Coordinates of C-alpha atoms and ligand atoms in Angstrom, one line a residue:
Chain S
X1 CA -40.9 -86.0 59.0
X2 CA -39.4 -84.9 55.9
X3 CA -41.0 -87.2 53.5
X4 CA -40.8 -86.8 49.8
X5 CA -43.9 -84.8 49.4
X6 CA -42.7 -82.4 51.8
X7 CA -39.0 -82.3 50.2
X8 CA -40.5 -81.7 46.7
X9 CA -42.8 -78.7 48.4
X10 CA -39.9 -77.2 49.8
X11 CA -37.9 -77.1 46.7
X12 CA -40.7 -75.6 44.9
X13 CA -40.8 -73.0 47.9
X14 CA -37.2 -72.2 47.1
X15 CA -38.1 -71.8 43.4
X16 CA -41.1 -69.5 44.1
X17 CA -39.1 -67.5 46.4
X18 CA -36.3 -67.0 43.9
X19 CA -38.6 -66.2 41.1
X20 CA -40.2 -63.5 43.2
X21 CA -37.0 -62.0 44.6
X22 CA -35.2 -62.1 41.2
X23 CA -38.1 -60.6 39.3
X24 CA -39.1 -58.1 42.0
X25 CA -35.4 -56.9 42.3
X26 CA -35.3 -56.6 38.4
X27 CA -38.3 -54.6 38.0
X28 CA -37.4 -52.7 41.3
X29 CA -34.2 -51.6 39.9
X30 CA -35.8 -50.6 36.5
X31 CA -38.1 -48.2 38.4
X32 CA -35.8 -47.4 41.3
X33 CA -32.5 -46.8 39.5
X34 CA -33.8 -44.0 37.3
X35 CA -35.7 -42.6 40.4
X36 CA -32.4 -42.5 42.4
X37 CA -30.5 -41.1 39.6
X38 CA -33.1 -38.2 39.0
X39 CA -33.1 -37.7 43.0
X40 CA -29.5 -37.3 43.0
X41 CA -29.2 -35.2 40.2
X42 CA -32.0 -32.7 41.0
X43 CA -31.0 -32.3 44.6
X44 CA -29.8 -29.0 45.5
X45 CA -26.1 -30.0 45.3
X46 CA -26.8 -32.3 42.3
X47 CA -25.6 -31.5 38.6
X48 CA -28.9 -30.0 37.8
X49 CA -30.9 -28.8 40.8
X50 CA -34.6 -28.7 40.4
X51 CA -36.3 -28.2 43.3
X52 CA -40.0 -28.9 42.6
X53 CA -39.1 -32.2 40.7
X54 CA -36.8 -33.3 43.8
X55 CA -39.5 -32.4 46.3
X56 CA -42.1 -34.6 44.6
X57 CA -40.0 -37.6 44.2
X58 CA -38.6 -37.1 47.6
X59 CA -42.4 -36.9 49.2
X60 CA -43.5 -39.8 47.2
X61 CA -40.8 -42.3 48.0
X62 CA -41.1 -41.3 51.8
X63 CA -44.5 -41.8 51.8
X64 CA -44.3 -45.2 50.0
X65 CA -41.3 -46.2 52.4
X66 CA -43.5 -45.5 55.3
X67 CA -46.2 -47.7 54.7
X68 CA -45.7 -51.3 56.4
X69 CA -45.2 -53.7 53.5
X70 CA -48.0 -56.3 54.8
X71 CA -50.3 -53.1 54.3
X72 CA -49.1 -52.1 51.1
X73 CA -49.8 -55.5 49.9
X74 CA -53.5 -55.2 51.0
X75 CA -53.7 -51.7 49.7
X76 CA -52.2 -52.8 46.3
X77 CA -54.6 -55.9 46.0
X78 CA -57.2 -54.0 43.3
X79 CA -54.2 -52.9 41.3
X80 CA -52.2 -56.1 41.5
X81 CA -55.4 -57.9 40.1
X82 CA -55.8 -55.4 37.3
X83 CA -52.1 -56.3 36.3
X84 CA -51.5 -59.8 37.0
X85 CA -55.3 -61.0 37.1
X86 CA -55.2 -62.3 40.5
X87 CA -54.0 -61.3 43.9
X88 CA -52.7 -64.3 45.3
X89 CA -49.5 -66.6 44.4
X90 CA -45.9 -65.7 43.7
X91 CA -46.5 -63.7 40.3
X92 CA -49.3 -61.5 42.1
X93 CA -46.8 -60.9 44.7
X94 CA -44.1 -59.4 42.7
X95 CA -46.5 -56.3 42.0
X96 CA -46.3 -55.1 45.6
X97 CA -42.8 -56.3 46.1
X98 CA -41.7 -53.8 43.4
X99 CA -43.8 -51.0 44.4
X100 CA -42.0 -51.5 48.0
X101 CA -38.7 -52.0 46.7
X102 CA -38.5 -49.2 44.1
X103 CA -38.4 -46.2 46.6
X104 CA -36.1 -48.0 48.9
X105 CA -33.6 -48.9 45.8
X106 CA -34.0 -45.4 44.6
X107 CA -32.9 -44.0 48.1
X108 CA -29.6 -46.3 48.0
X109 CA -28.9 -45.4 44.3
X110 CA -29.1 -41.7 45.4
X111 CA -26.9 -42.0 48.2
X112 CA -24.4 -44.2 46.0
X113 CA -24.4 -41.5 43.5
X114 CA -23.8 -38.7 46.0
X115 CA -20.8 -40.3 47.1
X116 CA -19.0 -39.6 43.8
X117 CA -16.1 -37.1 44.3
X118 CA -17.4 -33.6 43.1
X119 CA -14.1 -33.1 41.6
X120 CA -14.4 -35.7 39.2
X121 CA -17.7 -34.1 38.3
X122 CA -16.1 -31.0 37.8
X123 CA -13.2 -32.2 35.7
X124 CA -16.1 -33.8 33.3
X125 CA -17.8 -30.3 33.3
X126 CA -14.5 -28.7 32.4
X127 CA -14.2 -31.2 29.5
X128 CA -17.4 -29.8 28.0
X129 CA -19.6 -33.1 29.1
X130 CA -23.3 -32.7 28.9
X131 CA -25.3 -33.8 32.2
X132 CA -26.5 -36.7 30.4
X133 CA -23.0 -37.9 29.6
X134 CA -22.0 -37.2 33.1
X135 CA -24.7 -39.5 34.3
X136 CA -23.7 -42.2 31.9
X137 CA -19.9 -42.0 32.2
X138 CA -19.1 -40.6 35.1
X139 CA -21.9 -41.0 37.9
X140 CA -22.9 -44.4 37.1
X141 CA -19.2 -45.6 36.5
X142 CA -17.9 -44.4 39.6
X143 CA -20.8 -45.4 41.7
X144 CA -20.8 -48.7 40.3
X145 CA -19.4 -50.6 43.2
X146 CA -21.6 -48.8 45.6
X147 CA -24.8 -49.4 43.5
X148 CA -23.8 -53.1 43.5
X149 CA -23.2 -53.3 47.3
X150 CA -26.6 -51.7 47.6
X151 CA -28.1 -54.2 45.2
X152 CA -27.1 -57.0 47.6
X153 CA -28.5 -55.3 50.6
X154 CA -31.8 -54.7 48.3
X155 CA -32.0 -58.4 47.4
X156 CA -31.6 -59.6 50.9
X157 CA -34.6 -57.1 51.9
X158 CA -36.8 -57.9 49.0
X159 CA -36.5 -61.9 49.9
X160 CA -37.3 -61.0 53.3
X161 CA -40.4 -59.0 52.3
X162 CA -41.5 -62.1 49.9
X163 CA -41.5 -64.5 52.9
X164 CA -43.8 -62.0 54.7
X165 CA -46.1 -62.0 51.7
X166 CA -46.4 -65.8 52.2
X167 CA -48.2 -65.2 55.4
X168 CA -51.0 -64.0 53.2
X169 CA -50.6 -66.4 50.5
X170 CA -48.0 -65.2 48.6
X171 CA -46.2 -68.6 48.0
X172 CA -42.7 -69.4 48.2
X173 CA -40.8 -70.3 51.7
X174 CA -42.4 -67.9 53.8
X175 CA -45.8 -69.5 52.6
X176 CA -44.7 -72.8 53.9
X177 CA -43.3 -71.6 57.1
X178 CA -46.7 -69.9 58.1
X179 CA -48.8 -72.7 56.9
X180 CA -46.8 -75.5 58.6
X181 CA -45.2 -73.8 61.5
X182 CA -48.1 -71.5 62.5
X183 CA -51.3 -73.2 61.5
X184 CA -50.3 -76.8 61.8
X185 CA -47.6 -76.6 64.6
X186 CA -45.0 -78.6 62.5
X187 CA -42.3 -76.7 64.1
X188 CA -39.8 -78.9 62.2
X189 CA -40.7 -77.9 58.6
X190 CA -40.9 -74.1 59.8
X191 CA -37.5 -74.2 61.2
X192 CA -36.0 -75.9 57.9
X193 CA -37.7 -73.1 55.8
X194 CA -36.2 -70.6 57.8
X195 CA -32.9 -71.9 57.8
X196 CA -33.0 -72.2 53.9
X197 CA -34.4 -68.2 54.1
X198 CA -31.2 -67.5 55.9
X199 CA -28.9 -69.6 53.6
X200 CA -30.4 -67.9 50.6
X201 CA -30.0 -64.4 52.0
X202 CA -26.3 -65.2 52.9
X203 CA -25.6 -66.6 49.3
X204 CA -26.9 -63.4 47.7
X205 CA -25.0 -61.4 50.2
X206 CA -21.8 -63.4 49.5
X207 CA -22.4 -63.4 45.5
X208 CA -23.1 -59.6 45.5
X209 CA -20.3 -58.6 47.7
X210 CA -17.8 -60.6 45.9
X211 CA -19.2 -59.1 42.5
X212 CA -18.6 -55.5 43.8
X213 CA -15.1 -56.3 45.2
X214 CA -14.1 -57.3 41.6
X215 CA -15.4 -54.2 39.9
X216 CA -13.9 -51.9 42.4
X217 CA -10.5 -50.2 41.5
X218 CA -10.4 -47.6 44.2
Chain U
X1 CA -6.7 -8.9 21.3
X2 CA -5.3 -10.9 23.8
X3 CA -6.5 -14.5 24.2
X4 CA -8.1 -14.2 27.7
X5 CA -9.6 -11.0 28.4
X6 CA -11.6 -10.3 31.6
X7 CA -13.6 -7.0 31.8
X8 CA -14.9 -6.2 35.3
X9 CA -15.3 -9.5 36.7
X10 CA -17.3 -9.7 39.8
X11 CA -18.9 -12.8 41.5
X12 CA -21.2 -12.7 44.6
X13 CA -22.3 -15.8 46.5
X14 CA -25.3 -15.7 48.5
X15 CA -25.6 -18.2 51.1
X16 CA -27.9 -18.4 53.8
X17 CA -28.6 -14.6 53.6
X18 CA -25.1 -13.6 53.9
X19 CA -23.2 -12.5 50.7
X20 CA -19.6 -13.2 49.9
X21 CA -18.0 -11.0 47.4
X22 CA -15.6 -13.5 46.1
X23 CA -14.2 -11.2 43.2
X24 CA -14.6 -7.7 42.7
X25 CA -14.1 -6.0 39.4
X26 CA -11.2 -8.0 37.9
X27 CA -9.8 -6.6 34.8
X28 CA -7.0 -8.8 33.2
X29 CA -5.6 -9.7 29.9
X30 CA -3.6 -12.8 29.2
X31 CA -1.6 -13.3 25.7
X32 CA -1.5 -16.3 23.7
X33 CA 1.4 -18.5 24.6
X34 CA 2.2 -17.0 27.9
X35 CA 2.4 -18.6 31.2
X36 CA 0.4 -16.5 33.7
X37 CA 0.4 -16.7 37.2
X38 CA -2.3 -15.6 39.8
X39 CA -1.3 -15.9 43.3
X40 CA -3.1 -15.1 46.3
X41 CA -3.6 -16.3 50.1
X42 CA -6.3 -19.1 50.7
X43 CA -9.9 -17.8 50.3
X44 CA -8.5 -14.8 48.1
X45 CA -10.8 -15.8 45.1
X46 CA -8.2 -17.5 43.0
X47 CA -10.3 -20.9 42.2
X48 CA -13.4 -18.8 41.7
X49 CA -11.4 -16.5 39.2
X50 CA -10.0 -19.5 37.2
X51 CA -13.4 -21.2 37.2
X52 CA -14.8 -18.1 35.5
X53 CA -12.5 -18.5 32.5
X54 CA -14.2 -21.6 31.4
X55 CA -17.6 -20.4 33.1
X56 CA -17.7 -23.6 35.6
X57 CA -18.7 -20.3 37.5
X58 CA -20.9 -17.7 35.7
X59 CA -19.7 -14.2 36.9
X60 CA -22.3 -12.1 38.6
X61 CA -21.0 -9.1 36.6
X62 CA -18.6 -8.6 33.7
X63 CA -17.4 -10.2 30.6
X64 CA -14.7 -13.1 30.0
X65 CA -13.5 -13.3 26.3
X66 CA -11.6 -16.3 25.2
X67 CA -10.2 -16.0 21.9
X68 CA -12.6 -13.2 21.1
X69 CA -15.9 -15.1 21.8
X70 CA -17.7 -13.6 24.8
X71 CA -18.5 -16.8 27.1
X72 CA -21.7 -14.9 28.5
X73 CA -23.5 -14.9 25.2
X74 CA -23.1 -18.5 24.4
X75 CA -25.9 -21.4 24.7
X76 CA -25.1 -24.2 27.0
X77 CA -24.2 -26.3 23.9
X78 CA -21.7 -23.8 22.5
X79 CA -20.1 -23.4 26.0
X80 CA -19.6 -27.1 26.0
X81 CA -18.0 -27.0 22.7
X82 CA -15.8 -23.9 23.8
X83 CA -14.7 -25.9 26.9
X84 CA -12.8 -28.4 24.9
X85 CA -10.3 -25.6 24.0
X86 CA -9.8 -24.8 27.6
X87 CA -8.3 -27.6 29.8
X88 CA -8.2 -27.7 33.3
X89 CA -6.0 -29.7 36.0
X90 CA -6.7 -29.7 39.8
X91 CA -4.9 -29.9 43.1
X92 CA -6.7 -33.2 43.6
X93 CA -6.2 -34.5 40.1
X94 CA -9.9 -35.6 39.7
X95 CA -9.3 -38.9 38.0
X96 CA -11.8 -41.2 37.4
X97 CA -11.2 -43.8 40.0
X98 CA -12.6 -46.9 38.2
X99 CA -11.1 -46.4 34.9
X100 CA -7.5 -47.2 33.9
X101 CA -4.9 -44.7 33.2
X102 CA -5.5 -45.3 29.4
X103 CA -9.3 -44.7 29.6
X104 CA -8.7 -41.5 31.8
X105 CA -6.8 -40.1 29.1
X106 CA -9.3 -41.1 26.6
X107 CA -12.2 -39.8 28.3
X108 CA -12.4 -36.2 27.0
X109 CA -12.4 -37.8 23.4
X110 CA -14.9 -40.3 24.0
X111 CA -17.2 -37.6 25.8
X112 CA -16.9 -36.0 22.3
X113 CA -18.0 -38.9 20.6
X114 CA -14.9 -40.1 19.1
X115 CA -14.3 -44.2 18.6
X116 CA -13.2 -45.7 21.5
X117 CA -10.3 -47.4 19.4
X118 CA -9.2 -43.8 18.1
X119 CA -9.4 -42.2 21.6
X120 CA -7.1 -44.7 22.9
X121 CA -4.7 -44.6 20.4
X122 CA -4.4 -40.9 20.9
X123 CA -4.4 -41.8 24.7
X124 CA -1.1 -43.7 24.1
X125 CA 0.5 -40.7 22.3
X126 CA -0.3 -38.7 25.4
X127 CA 1.1 -41.0 27.9
X128 CA 4.5 -41.2 25.8
X129 CA 4.5 -37.1 26.1
X130 CA 4.1 -37.4 30.0
X131 CA 6.5 -40.4 30.3
X132 CA 4.0 -42.8 31.7
X133 CA 3.7 -45.6 29.1
X134 CA 4.3 -48.5 31.2
X135 CA 1.3 -47.3 33.4
X136 CA -1.4 -47.4 30.6
X137 CA -3.3 -50.6 32.6
X138 CA -2.9 -49.3 36.0
X139 CA -5.7 -47.6 38.0
X140 CA -5.3 -44.3 39.4
X141 CA -5.0 -45.7 42.9
X142 CA -1.8 -47.6 42.1
X143 CA -0.1 -44.2 41.1
X144 CA 1.7 -41.7 43.1
X145 CA 0.6 -38.1 43.3
X146 CA 3.2 -36.9 40.8
X147 CA 2.0 -39.7 38.4
X148 CA -1.6 -38.9 38.7
X149 CA -1.0 -35.4 37.8
X150 CA 1.0 -36.6 34.8
X151 CA -2.1 -38.5 33.9
X152 CA -4.3 -35.5 34.4
X153 CA -1.9 -33.5 32.3
X154 CA -2.1 -35.8 29.4
X155 CA -6.2 -36.1 29.9
X156 CA -6.0 -32.2 29.4
X157 CA -4.0 -32.3 26.3
X158 CA -6.4 -34.9 24.7
X159 CA -8.7 -32.5 23.1
X160 CA -5.5 -30.1 21.8
X161 CA -6.9 -27.3 24.0
X162 CA -5.5 -23.7 23.4
X163 CA -5.6 -23.0 27.2
X164 CA -4.6 -25.0 30.3
X165 CA -5.9 -24.0 33.5
X166 CA -3.8 -25.2 36.6
X167 CA -6.0 -24.7 39.9
X168 CA -3.3 -25.5 42.4
X169 CA -1.9 -28.1 40.4
X170 CA 1.3 -28.6 42.6
X171 CA 0.0 -28.0 46.2
X172 CA -0.5 -31.5 46.9
X173 CA 2.9 -32.6 46.0
X174 CA 6.1 -32.7 47.2
X175 CA 8.9 -30.0 46.3
X176 CA 10.7 -32.4 44.0
X177 CA 7.6 -33.9 42.2
X178 CA 6.4 -30.2 42.1
X179 CA 9.7 -29.3 40.0
X180 CA 9.2 -32.2 37.7
X181 CA 5.5 -31.3 37.1
X182 CA 6.5 -27.4 36.6
X183 CA 9.0 -28.7 34.1
X184 CA 6.5 -30.5 32.2
X185 CA 4.1 -27.4 32.0
X186 CA 7.1 -25.5 30.8
X187 CA 7.9 -28.0 28.2
X188 CA 4.1 -28.3 27.0
X189 CA 3.8 -24.4 26.9
X190 CA 7.0 -24.4 24.5
X191 CA 6.4 -27.3 22.4
X192 CA 2.8 -26.7 21.9
X193 CA 2.3 -23.0 22.4
X194 CA -0.7 -23.4 24.8
X195 CA -1.4 -20.5 27.2
X196 CA -1.1 -21.8 30.8
X197 CA -2.7 -20.2 33.6
X198 CA -1.4 -21.2 36.9
X199 CA -3.1 -20.7 40.0
X200 CA -1.4 -21.2 43.6
X201 CA -0.5 -20.0 47.0
X202 CA 3.1 -20.5 46.6
X203 CA 5.6 -17.8 45.4
X204 CA 8.2 -20.5 44.3
X205 CA 6.0 -21.6 41.8
X206 CA 5.2 -18.5 40.3
X207 CA 8.9 -17.7 40.3
X208 CA 9.6 -21.1 38.5
X209 CA 7.6 -20.7 35.6
X210 CA 5.5 -17.9 34.9
X211 CA 6.5 -14.6 33.1
X212 CA 3.4 -12.6 34.2
X213 CA 1.8 -12.6 37.6
X214 CA -1.3 -11.2 39.1
X215 CA -1.9 -10.7 42.8
X216 CA -5.2 -11.1 44.3
X217 CA -6.3 -10.4 47.7
X218 CA -9.9 -10.6 49.1
X219 CA -11.3 -10.9 45.5
X220 CA -9.5 -7.9 44.2
X221 CA -6.6 -7.7 41.7
X222 CA -4.0 -5.7 43.8
X223 CA -1.2 -5.9 41.5
X224 CA 0.1 -7.4 38.2
X225 CA 2.9 -7.3 35.8
X226 CA 6.1 -9.1 34.9
X227 CA 7.3 -11.7 37.5
X228 CA 10.8 -10.1 37.7
X229 CA 9.5 -6.6 38.3
X230 CA 6.8 -7.6 40.8
X231 CA 9.5 -10.0 42.5
X232 CA 11.9 -7.1 42.9
X233 CA 9.6 -4.3 43.8
X234 CA 6.2 -5.7 45.1
X235 CA 4.2 -2.5 45.7
X236 CA 1.0 -4.1 47.3
X237 CA 0.9 -5.2 50.8
X238 CA -0.3 -8.7 49.6
X239 CA 2.6 -8.8 47.3
X240 CA 5.1 -7.9 49.8
X241 CA 3.8 -10.4 52.4
X242 CA 3.8 -13.0 49.6
X243 CA 6.9 -12.2 48.4
X244 CA 9.0 -11.1 51.3
X245 CA 7.3 -13.7 53.5
X246 CA 6.1 -13.8 57.0
X247 CA 9.3 -14.7 58.5
X248 CA 10.4 -11.2 58.3
X249 CA 8.0 -10.1 61.3
X250 CA 8.9 -13.6 63.1
X251 CA 12.5 -12.9 63.2
X252 CA 12.2 -9.1 63.8
X253 CA 9.6 -9.4 66.8
X254 CA 11.1 -12.7 68.1
X255 CA 14.5 -11.6 69.0
X256 CA 15.7 -8.2 70.1
X257 CA 18.2 -7.0 67.9
X258 CA 21.5 -6.0 68.9
X259 CA 21.5 -3.0 66.5
X260 CA 20.0 0.0 68.3
X261 CA 16.9 1.5 66.4
X262 CA 17.1 -0.8 63.5
X263 CA 15.9 -0.2 60.0
X264 CA 15.1 -3.2 58.0
X265 CA 15.7 -3.0 54.3
X266 CA 15.3 -5.6 51.6
X267 CA 18.2 -5.7 49.2
X268 CA 17.8 -7.8 46.0
X269 CA 21.0 -8.6 43.7
X270 CA 21.3 -10.4 40.3
X271 CA 24.2 -12.6 39.3
X272 CA 26.8 -10.1 38.7
X273 CA 26.8 -8.6 42.2
X274 CA 26.5 -11.7 43.8
X275 CA 30.1 -12.5 43.2
X276 CA 31.7 -9.6 45.0
X277 CA 31.6 -9.6 48.8
X278 CA 29.4 -6.7 48.9
X279 CA 28.1 -7.0 52.5
X280 CA 31.6 -7.8 54.0
X281 CA 33.0 -4.6 52.1
X282 CA 30.2 -2.5 53.4
X283 CA 30.8 -3.4 57.1
X284 CA 34.3 -2.8 56.9
X285 CA 33.6 0.4 55.4
X286 CA 31.0 1.5 57.6
X287 CA 32.5 0.1 60.6
X288 CA 29.1 -0.7 62.1
X289 CA 27.5 -4.2 62.9
X290 CA 24.3 -4.9 60.7
X291 CA 21.9 -7.9 61.0
X292 CA 21.4 -10.3 58.2
X293 CA 17.7 -11.4 59.1
X294 CA 17.1 -13.6 56.2
X295 CA 19.3 -14.4 52.7
X296 CA 18.6 -16.5 50.0
X297 CA 19.1 -17.0 46.4
X298 CA 16.5 -17.8 43.9
X299 CA 16.0 -18.7 40.3
X300 CA 13.5 -15.9 38.7
X301 CA 13.1 -17.1 34.9
X302 CA 16.6 -18.6 34.9
X303 CA 18.4 -15.7 36.5
X304 CA 19.9 -16.1 39.7
X305 CA 18.2 -13.6 42.2
X306 CA 19.7 -12.9 45.7
X307 CA 17.7 -11.4 48.3
X308 CA 18.6 -10.2 51.8
X309 CA 16.9 -8.7 54.8
X310 CA 19.3 -6.4 56.5
X311 CA 18.8 -4.8 60.0
X312 CA 20.8 -1.6 59.7
X313 CA 21.5 1.2 62.1
X314 CA 19.1 4.0 62.0
X315 CA 22.0 6.6 61.7
X316 CA 24.0 4.8 59.2
X317 CA 21.0 4.4 57.1
X318 CA 21.7 6.9 54.2
X319 CA 25.1 5.9 54.0
X320 CA 24.7 2.0 53.8
X321 CA 21.6 2.4 51.2
X322 CA 23.7 4.8 48.9
X323 CA 26.7 2.2 49.0
X324 CA 24.6 -0.6 48.3
X325 CA 22.6 1.2 45.3
X326 CA 26.0 2.2 44.1
X327 CA 27.1 -1.6 43.9
X328 CA 23.8 -2.5 41.8
X329 CA 21.8 -3.8 44.5
X330 CA 18.2 -2.8 44.7
X331 CA 17.2 -1.6 48.0
X332 CA 13.9 -1.3 49.7
X333 CA 12.8 -0.6 53.3
X334 CA 10.1 -3.3 54.7
X335 CA 10.2 -2.2 58.4
X336 CA 6.6 -1.0 58.3
X337 CA 5.3 -4.5 57.7
X338 CA 7.5 -6.1 60.3
X339 CA 4.8 -6.1 63.0
Ligands
ADP1 N1 -19.9 -22.0 45.8 C1 -19.4 -21.0 46.8 N2 -20.5 -20.7 47.6 C2 -20.2 -19.8 48.6 N3 -19.1 -19.2 48.6 C3 -18.1 -19.6 48.0 C4 -18.3 -20.6 46.7 N4 -16.9 -20.7 46.4 C5 -16.2 -19.8 46.9 N5 -16.8 -19.3 47.9 C6 -16.1 -18.3 48.7 O1 -15.5 -17.2 47.8 C7 -14.2 -17.1 48.5 C8 -13.0 -17.2 47.5 O2 -13.0 -18.6 47.2 P1 -12.1 -19.4 46.5 O3 -12.2 -18.9 45.0 O4 -12.1 -21.0 46.6 O5 -10.6 -18.9 47.2 P2 -9.0 -19.8 46.8 O6 -9.1 -20.6 45.6 O7 -8.2 -18.3 46.5 O8 -8.7 -20.2 48.0 C9 -14.1 -17.8 49.8 O9 -14.5 -16.8 51.0 C10 -15.1 -18.7 49.7 O10 -15.7 -19.3 51.0
MG2 MG1 -8.6 -22.7 45.6

């Protein structure tokens, strides 16, 4: 059943899945990290409360998070087309993946930052640290482990979403699983791709947790 | 002018429609080079007061003058610069858990924009001052409470402050470690002339290191002055409670005394009188039994002070009081707070 043609297709699928996951996570953090920091800082117990700004970002990220991913993907088709030039394939899938991941990442970053001991922040203030310095040298440093742990969860979720995007022609392992398992009833190929997806998630998980533990000195 | 001047400081918190007057009209002056204690029960407003000294808490009313500069008139930026002169240590140390001891100490300098190498060099000197040279690469989680507080003190000294604020800095430590931290603070005060403000709810801490003390209760300054004077003659109810302690009432109400119609007095004596068996002689002379409810010797600023709570028979009270006063003891009635 797994002739060389199928094998090379699966290898290509792994490559596409990794490509989508890595880039979506990267861009997701590019948007989500600052967003999460702003949420944590502007909340009423934050170091620079700003009710209006918090409210806007809070509502925005909640709306985005409550739209099911597949629907978001379809809603974003015109937007994706303007950015990438087409609306199918793995590169195009990165766009909705980033939009779906960013608010979710922001929430995780926000909660990681809020875990930082308020006493340490108070100490930094008493030394004359500015808000920006506190963010850079206290919050991000002390929350580092927690942010990394969050990223590990994030990668797993994004990988799952990317497989979902496969069902509408997004490429990658999810695409293969749907095309062969659902449309052609070749369950063996579907099972292989599912196992590969599970293995990939596990590997990311393991690497992420190891990395987080290495950086933790608590 | 005094180094720290508080004029009519009030602080009101509004939470969910309720208002809390955490501080009410506090006036206080702290001189340069002093070790000044602020004592009060939990919730009295001590932390709020000390946080007003570096404007981590902005008073609702009143003025804070540090070295002549009025904190209320400074811009945010000027205030941050001013804070470099006012270091602070805390009950729970508040060290950065993800940084080594050395980098924790270098931290205030890094914040000020100093080069990392330069900051670390200074941090090493400071580690020596607090006696933790061998711990420079350790992380806070690997240190004991006393060691953590030493690191916090070293960190506080990094920017050469004029003032060191200590908010319950020894409250999480055992008595021996408390002693060693207090000794370190004393040493720092003497060596560098840094003014130290010590916030605590423990009278022993005040007695051990402070020259001056202020007592606050429910946001009000009820008494302040020299530690020796206040220790000998606390005037306010809060002062009496802190100094004489709650065990008076426990002892007195707990067991019925054998002495009829007992009057309780507090007798304080110094080194000189501690040698003579004053009480024994007095009993022989009066020929009546008296109750010793509590007896203790304490070190107040290096002078041995004895303190006793005596239950005296009502009818001999005048006689006994006169006798003890003649022998150089200071006598004061405390019965009214016994219940
Ligand atoms: N940020 C705050 N918001 C509301 N109430 C506060 C705040 N900080 C302190 N308080 C209240 O002010 C009073 C004094 O608190 P605090 O200064 O912490 O006392 P202490 O340090 O003497 O135990 C308490 O009643 C406390 O609940
Ligand atoms: Mg307190």
